[in-house]
Amino acid sequence: MIWQAQKNGRISHLVGTAHFFPYSFRNSLQRYVESARVVMFEGPLDDDNMARVREAGIDKENSYHIFNELDDKTIASITDALVPLCRARHSSYLVTFSKFDLKDTVYEMVKDMRPWLAFFTLWSGYLKRLGWKYSVDLEGYQIAMELGKKIVFLETIEEQIEVLQNIAHDNIIFFLSQVDRWKDFAREYVECYLDGDLEKLKFTRVRFPSRHHSVINERDKIFHQRMRAELEKGQVLAFLGAPHLRGMSRLLVEDGYQVKGPWLPQ
């Protein structure tokens, strides 16, 4: 998931990131960060800014709950996906936790959350249960901080929050309703990512809510414009969500760069 962009003898690299992943790439990333002049990320990744994102997704004044838009079967499936004890009918844990209690626990988990935060909370909770405890973005950020590299964020936290707030509501509800396919979706994502197959990554079977042109295509242009000055100097290492690399590679080629990587779209 690392692409090289070269122009006028100056070389930079794009890293297609996975915000959640079951494997660590720290050793490989360390080598690239060490040789970089400047390291770029989509947006701030420190704890304070992440807290601001969460705060923006909480609305205690509103009685809305995302479960009100889901049927009982879907809610039960989400509960089972996040709390597998629901299926362990003979487990000693069920002495103290009934199925209703577990459902209530998942309900409380996303209470007072706006749809986009509820979605990411449920989905990331599921991935963590599968052992997805790594983040390519965070690993790169931590390494860059440790090495004292110049770090540039391509968006403000306010811009990132606005992107999250504009994720299509219908896409969120549809994705949650496909909970029985989450395991297949996660497996497919890992395969596409490890293959560096950007085309297949875009057209996976399940419509992921944030893979929308308003989240991907429009931001490709913004990232490209904000990267240009540093890219002209070379030795840039830019961490961008993997779905952005199709558009970014195209924009860089139009800008006169030679782009090389595991796979490029026509």
CSV table of C-alpha atoms in Angstrom, one decimal:
chain,number,residue,atom,x,y,z
A,1,MET,CA,0.0,0.0,0.0
A,2,ILE,CA,2.9,2.4,-0.6
A,3,TRP,CA,3.2,4.3,-3.9
A,4,GLN,CA,6.1,6.4,-5.2
A,5,ALA,CA,5.5,9.8,-6.9
A,6,GLN,CA,8.5,11.3,-8.7
A,7,LYS,CA,8.9,14.6,-10.6
A,8,ASN,CA,12.0,16.5,-11.6
A,9,GLY,CA,14.1,13.9,-9.8
A,10,ARG,CA,12.3,14.5,-6.4
A,11,ILE,CA,10.7,11.5,-4.9
A,12,SER,CA,7.9,11.3,-2.4
A,13,HIS,CA,5.6,8.4,-1.2
A,14,LEU,CA,1.9,7.9,-0.5
A,15,VAL,CA,0.9,5.4,2.1
A,16,GLY,CA,-2.6,4.0,1.7
A,17,THR,CA,-3.8,3.7,5.3
A,18,ALA,CA,-6.3,1.5,7.1
A,19,HIS,CA,-7.8,3.2,10.1
A,20,PHE,CA,-8.4,-0.2,11.7
A,21,PHE,CA,-6.4,-3.4,10.8
A,22,PRO,CA,-5.5,-6.8,12.3
A,23,TYR,CA,-1.8,-6.4,11.5
A,24,SER,CA,0.9,-4.0,12.4
A,25,PHE,CA,3.2,-2.5,9.7
A,26,ARG,CA,5.4,-0.6,12.2
A,27,ASN,CA,8.8,-1.9,11.0
A,28,SER,CA,8.1,-1.1,7.4
A,29,LEU,CA,6.7,2.3,8.2
A,30,GLN,CA,9.6,3.1,10.4
A,31,ARG,CA,12.0,2.9,7.4
A,32,TYR,CA,9.9,5.2,5.3
A,33,VAL,CA,9.4,7.8,8.1
A,34,GLU,CA,13.1,7.9,8.9
A,35,SER,CA,13.9,9.0,5.3
A,36,ALA,CA,11.1,11.5,5.0
A,37,ARG,CA,11.6,15.3,5.2
A,38,VAL,CA,7.9,15.9,6.1
A,39,VAL,CA,5.2,13.5,7.1
A,40,MET,CA,1.5,14.3,6.2
A,41,PHE,CA,-1.7,13.0,7.6
A,42,GLU,CA,-5.4,13.6,6.7
A,43,GLY,CA,-6.1,15.3,10.0
A,44,PRO,CA,-5.0,15.7,13.6
A,45,LEU,CA,-4.7,12.4,15.5
A,46,ASP,CA,-3.8,13.5,19.0
A,47,ASP,CA,-6.1,12.5,22.0
A,48,ASP,CA,-7.5,16.1,22.4
A,49,ASN,CA,-8.7,16.3,18.9
A,50,MET,CA,-10.1,12.8,18.9
A,51,ALA,CA,-12.0,13.9,22.0
A,52,ARG,CA,-13.4,16.8,20.0
A,53,VAL,CA,-14.6,14.4,17.4
A,54,ARG,CA,-16.4,12.3,19.9
A,55,GLU,CA,-17.9,15.4,21.6
A,56,ALA,CA,-19.3,16.6,18.2
A,57,GLY,CA,-21.0,13.2,17.9
A,58,ILE,CA,-22.9,13.5,21.2
A,59,ASP,CA,-26.3,15.1,21.5
A,60,LYS,CA,-27.9,14.6,24.9
A,61,GLU,CA,-30.6,17.1,24.1
A,62,ASN,CA,-32.1,14.8,21.4
A,63,SER,CA,-34.1,11.7,22.2
A,64,TYR,CA,-32.9,10.1,18.9
A,65,HIS,CA,-31.4,6.6,19.1
A,66,ILE,CA,-30.1,4.8,16.1
A,67,PHE,CA,-31.7,1.5,17.2
A,68,ASN,CA,-35.1,3.2,16.7
A,69,GLU,CA,-34.5,2.8,12.9
A,70,LEU,CA,-33.5,-0.9,13.1
A,71,ASP,CA,-35.7,-3.9,13.4
A,72,ASP,CA,-35.4,-6.3,16.3
A,73,LYS,CA,-33.6,-9.0,14.3
A,74,THR,CA,-30.9,-6.5,13.2
A,75,ILE,CA,-30.5,-5.2,16.8
A,76,ALA,CA,-30.2,-8.8,18.1
A,77,SER,CA,-27.6,-9.5,15.4
A,78,ILE,CA,-25.5,-6.4,16.2
A,79,THR,CA,-25.7,-7.4,19.9
A,80,ASP,CA,-24.4,-10.9,19.1
A,81,ALA,CA,-21.7,-9.5,16.9
A,82,LEU,CA,-20.4,-7.2,19.6
A,83,VAL,CA,-21.1,-9.4,22.6
A,84,PRO,CA,-20.7,-13.0,21.6
A,85,LEU,CA,-21.9,-14.2,25.0
A,86,CYS,CA,-25.4,-13.9,23.6
A,87,ARG,CA,-24.8,-17.1,21.7
A,88,ALA,CA,-23.1,-18.9,24.6
A,89,ARG,CA,-26.4,-20.1,26.1
A,90,HIS,CA,-24.6,-22.5,28.4
A,91,SER,CA,-22.0,-20.1,29.6
A,92,SER,CA,-21.7,-19.5,33.3
A,93,TYR,CA,-21.7,-15.8,32.5
A,94,LEU,CA,-25.4,-16.0,31.7
A,95,VAL,CA,-26.0,-16.5,35.4
A,96,THR,CA,-25.5,-12.7,35.8
A,97,PHE,CA,-26.1,-11.4,32.2
A,98,SER,CA,-29.3,-12.2,30.5
A,99,LYS,CA,-29.8,-11.7,26.8
A,100,PHE,CA,-31.9,-8.6,27.5
A,101,ASP,CA,-29.1,-7.2,29.7
A,102,LEU,CA,-26.6,-7.6,26.9
A,103,LYS,CA,-28.9,-5.9,24.4
A,104,ASP,CA,-29.3,-3.1,26.9
A,105,THR,CA,-25.5,-2.8,27.2
A,106,VAL,CA,-25.1,-2.3,23.4
A,107,TYR,CA,-28.1,0.1,23.5
A,108,GLU,CA,-26.4,2.2,26.2
A,109,MET,CA,-23.1,2.1,24.3
A,110,VAL,CA,-24.4,4.3,21.5
A,111,LYS,CA,-27.0,6.2,23.5
A,112,ASP,CA,-27.0,10.0,22.8
A,113,MET,CA,-24.8,9.5,19.8
A,114,ARG,CA,-25.5,11.0,16.4
A,115,PRO,CA,-25.9,8.4,13.6
A,116,TRP,CA,-22.3,8.8,12.3
A,117,LEU,CA,-20.7,8.4,15.7
A,118,ALA,CA,-23.0,5.5,16.6
A,119,PHE,CA,-22.1,3.7,13.4
A,120,PHE,CA,-18.3,4.1,13.9
A,121,THR,CA,-18.6,3.1,17.5
A,122,LEU,CA,-20.5,-0.1,16.6
A,123,TRP,CA,-18.3,-1.0,13.6
A,124,SER,CA,-15.0,-0.3,15.4
A,125,GLY,CA,-16.2,-2.2,18.4
A,126,TYR,CA,-16.9,-5.2,16.2
A,127,LEU,CA,-13.5,-5.0,14.5
A,128,LYS,CA,-11.7,-4.8,17.9
A,129,ARG,CA,-13.6,-8.0,18.9
A,130,LEU,CA,-12.1,-9.6,15.7
A,131,GLY,CA,-8.6,-8.5,16.9
A,132,TRP,CA,-8.2,-5.4,14.7
A,133,LYS,CA,-6.2,-3.5,17.3
A,134,TYR,CA,-3.9,-1.6,14.9
A,135,SER,CA,-4.2,1.6,12.9
A,136,VAL,CA,-1.8,2.4,10.0
A,137,ASP,CA,-2.5,6.2,10.6
A,138,LEU,CA,-1.7,6.0,14.3
A,139,GLU,CA,1.4,3.9,13.9
A,140,GLY,CA,2.8,6.4,11.3
A,141,TYR,CA,1.9,9.3,13.5
A,142,GLN,CA,3.5,7.8,16.6
A,143,ILE,CA,6.7,7.0,14.7
A,144,ALA,CA,6.8,10.5,13.2
A,145,MET,CA,6.4,12.0,16.7
A,146,GLU,CA,9.1,9.8,18.1
A,147,LEU,CA,11.5,10.8,15.4
A,148,GLY,CA,10.7,14.5,15.7
A,149,LYS,CA,9.6,14.8,12.1
A,150,LYS,CA,7.9,17.8,10.6
A,151,ILE,CA,4.2,16.9,10.6
A,152,VAL,CA,1.6,18.5,8.3
A,153,PHE,CA,-2.2,17.9,8.6
A,154,LEU,CA,-4.1,18.3,5.4
A,155,GLU,CA,-7.4,19.1,7.1
A,156,THR,CA,-8.4,20.9,10.3
A,157,ILE,CA,-10.4,18.9,12.9
A,158,GLU,CA,-13.4,21.1,12.1
A,159,GLU,CA,-13.2,20.0,8.4
A,160,GLN,CA,-13.0,16.4,9.4
A,161,ILE,CA,-16.0,16.7,11.7
A,162,GLU,CA,-17.9,18.3,8.9
A,163,VAL,CA,-17.1,15.3,6.7
A,164,LEU,CA,-18.3,12.9,9.3
A,165,GLN,CA,-21.5,14.9,9.8
A,166,ASN,CA,-22.3,14.7,6.1
A,167,ILE,CA,-22.1,10.9,5.7
A,168,ALA,CA,-25.3,9.9,4.2
A,169,HIS,CA,-27.8,8.7,6.8
A,170,ASP,CA,-29.4,6.1,4.5
A,171,ASN,CA,-25.9,4.5,3.9
A,172,ILE,CA,-25.4,4.2,7.7
A,173,ILE,CA,-28.7,2.5,8.3
A,174,PHE,CA,-28.2,0.2,5.3
A,175,PHE,CA,-24.7,-0.9,6.5
A,176,LEU,CA,-26.0,-1.6,10.0
A,177,SER,CA,-28.8,-3.7,8.5
A,178,GLN,CA,-26.1,-5.8,6.7
A,179,VAL,CA,-24.6,-6.9,10.1
A,180,ASP,CA,-24.8,-10.6,9.1
A,181,ARG,CA,-22.3,-9.8,6.3
A,182,TRP,CA,-19.8,-7.9,8.4
A,183,LYS,CA,-17.4,-10.8,8.8
A,184,ASP,CA,-17.2,-11.3,5.0
A,185,PHE,CA,-16.8,-7.6,4.5
A,186,ALA,CA,-13.9,-7.4,7.0
A,187,ARG,CA,-12.2,-10.5,5.4
A,188,GLU,CA,-12.6,-9.0,1.9
A,189,TYR,CA,-11.1,-5.7,3.0
A,190,VAL,CA,-8.0,-7.4,4.5
A,191,GLU,CA,-7.5,-9.3,1.2
A,192,CYS,CA,-7.9,-6.2,-1.0
A,193,TYR,CA,-5.6,-4.1,1.3
A,194,LEU,CA,-2.8,-6.7,1.4
A,195,ASP,CA,-3.0,-7.1,-2.4
A,196,GLY,CA,-2.8,-3.4,-2.9
A,197,ASP,CA,-5.9,-3.7,-5.2
A,198,LEU,CA,-7.5,-0.2,-5.2
A,199,GLU,CA,-10.1,-1.1,-7.8
A,200,LYS,CA,-11.5,-4.0,-5.8
A,201,LEU,CA,-11.2,-2.0,-2.6
A,202,LYS,CA,-13.6,0.5,-4.1
A,203,PHE,CA,-16.1,-2.0,-5.3
A,204,THR,CA,-16.4,-4.4,-2.4
A,205,ARG,CA,-19.8,-6.1,-1.9
A,206,VAL,CA,-21.0,-4.0,1.0
A,207,ARG,CA,-21.6,-0.3,0.6
A,208,PHE,CA,-19.4,1.3,3.3
A,209,PRO,CA,-21.0,4.6,4.5
A,210,SER,CA,-17.9,6.7,4.2
A,211,ARG,CA,-16.9,5.5,0.7
A,212,HIS,CA,-19.0,8.2,-1.0
A,213,HIS,CA,-17.9,10.7,-3.6
A,214,SER,CA,-18.4,13.6,-1.1
A,215,VAL,CA,-16.0,11.9,1.3
A,216,ILE,CA,-13.5,10.6,-1.2
A,217,ASN,CA,-13.5,12.5,-4.5
A,218,GLU,CA,-13.9,16.0,-3.2
A,219,ARG,CA,-11.3,15.5,-0.5
A,220,ASP,CA,-8.8,14.1,-3.1
A,221,LYS,CA,-8.8,17.5,-4.7
A,222,ILE,CA,-8.3,19.3,-1.4
A,223,PHE,CA,-5.5,17.0,-0.3
A,224,HIS,CA,-3.8,17.4,-3.7
A,225,GLN,CA,-3.8,21.2,-3.6
A,226,ARG,CA,-2.6,21.3,0.0
A,227,MET,CA,0.2,18.8,-0.7
A,228,ARG,CA,1.6,20.4,-3.9
A,229,ALA,CA,4.1,22.8,-2.4
A,230,GLU,CA,5.8,20.2,-0.3
A,231,LEU,CA,5.6,17.5,-3.0
A,232,GLU,CA,7.6,19.8,-5.3
A,233,LYS,CA,10.4,19.7,-2.8
A,234,GLY,CA,10.3,15.9,-2.5
A,235,GLN,CA,10.9,13.5,0.5
A,236,VAL,CA,7.2,13.7,1.5
A,237,LEU,CA,5.5,10.7,3.2
A,238,ALA,CA,1.8,11.2,3.0
A,239,PHE,CA,-0.6,9.0,4.9
A,240,LEU,CA,-4.0,8.9,3.2
A,241,GLY,CA,-6.9,6.5,3.5
A,242,ALA,CA,-6.5,3.8,1.0
A,243,PRO,CA,-9.6,4.7,-1.0
A,244,HIS,CA,-8.0,8.1,-1.7
A,245,LEU,CA,-5.1,6.6,-3.6
A,246,ARG,CA,-7.0,6.0,-6.9
A,247,GLY,CA,-7.9,9.7,-7.2
A,248,MET,CA,-4.7,11.0,-5.8
A,249,SER,CA,-2.6,8.9,-8.2
A,250,ARG,CA,-4.7,10.2,-11.1
A,251,LEU,CA,-4.3,13.9,-10.0
A,252,LEU,CA,-0.5,13.5,-9.6
A,253,VAL,CA,-0.1,12.0,-13.0
A,254,GLU,CA,-2.0,14.9,-14.5
A,255,ASP,CA,0.4,17.1,-12.5
A,256,GLY,CA,3.4,15.6,-14.3
A,257,TYR,CA,4.4,13.0,-11.7
A,258,GLN,CA,5.5,9.5,-12.5
A,259,VAL,CA,3.6,7.3,-10.1
A,260,LYS,CA,4.6,3.7,-9.3
A,261,GLY,CA,3.1,1.2,-7.0
A,262,PRO,CA,1.7,-2.3,-6.5
A,263,TRP,CA,-1.2,-1.5,-8.7
A,264,LEU,CA,-2.6,1.6,-10.5
A,265,PRO,CA,-6.1,2.2,-12.0
A,266,GLN,CA,-6.3,2.8,-15.8
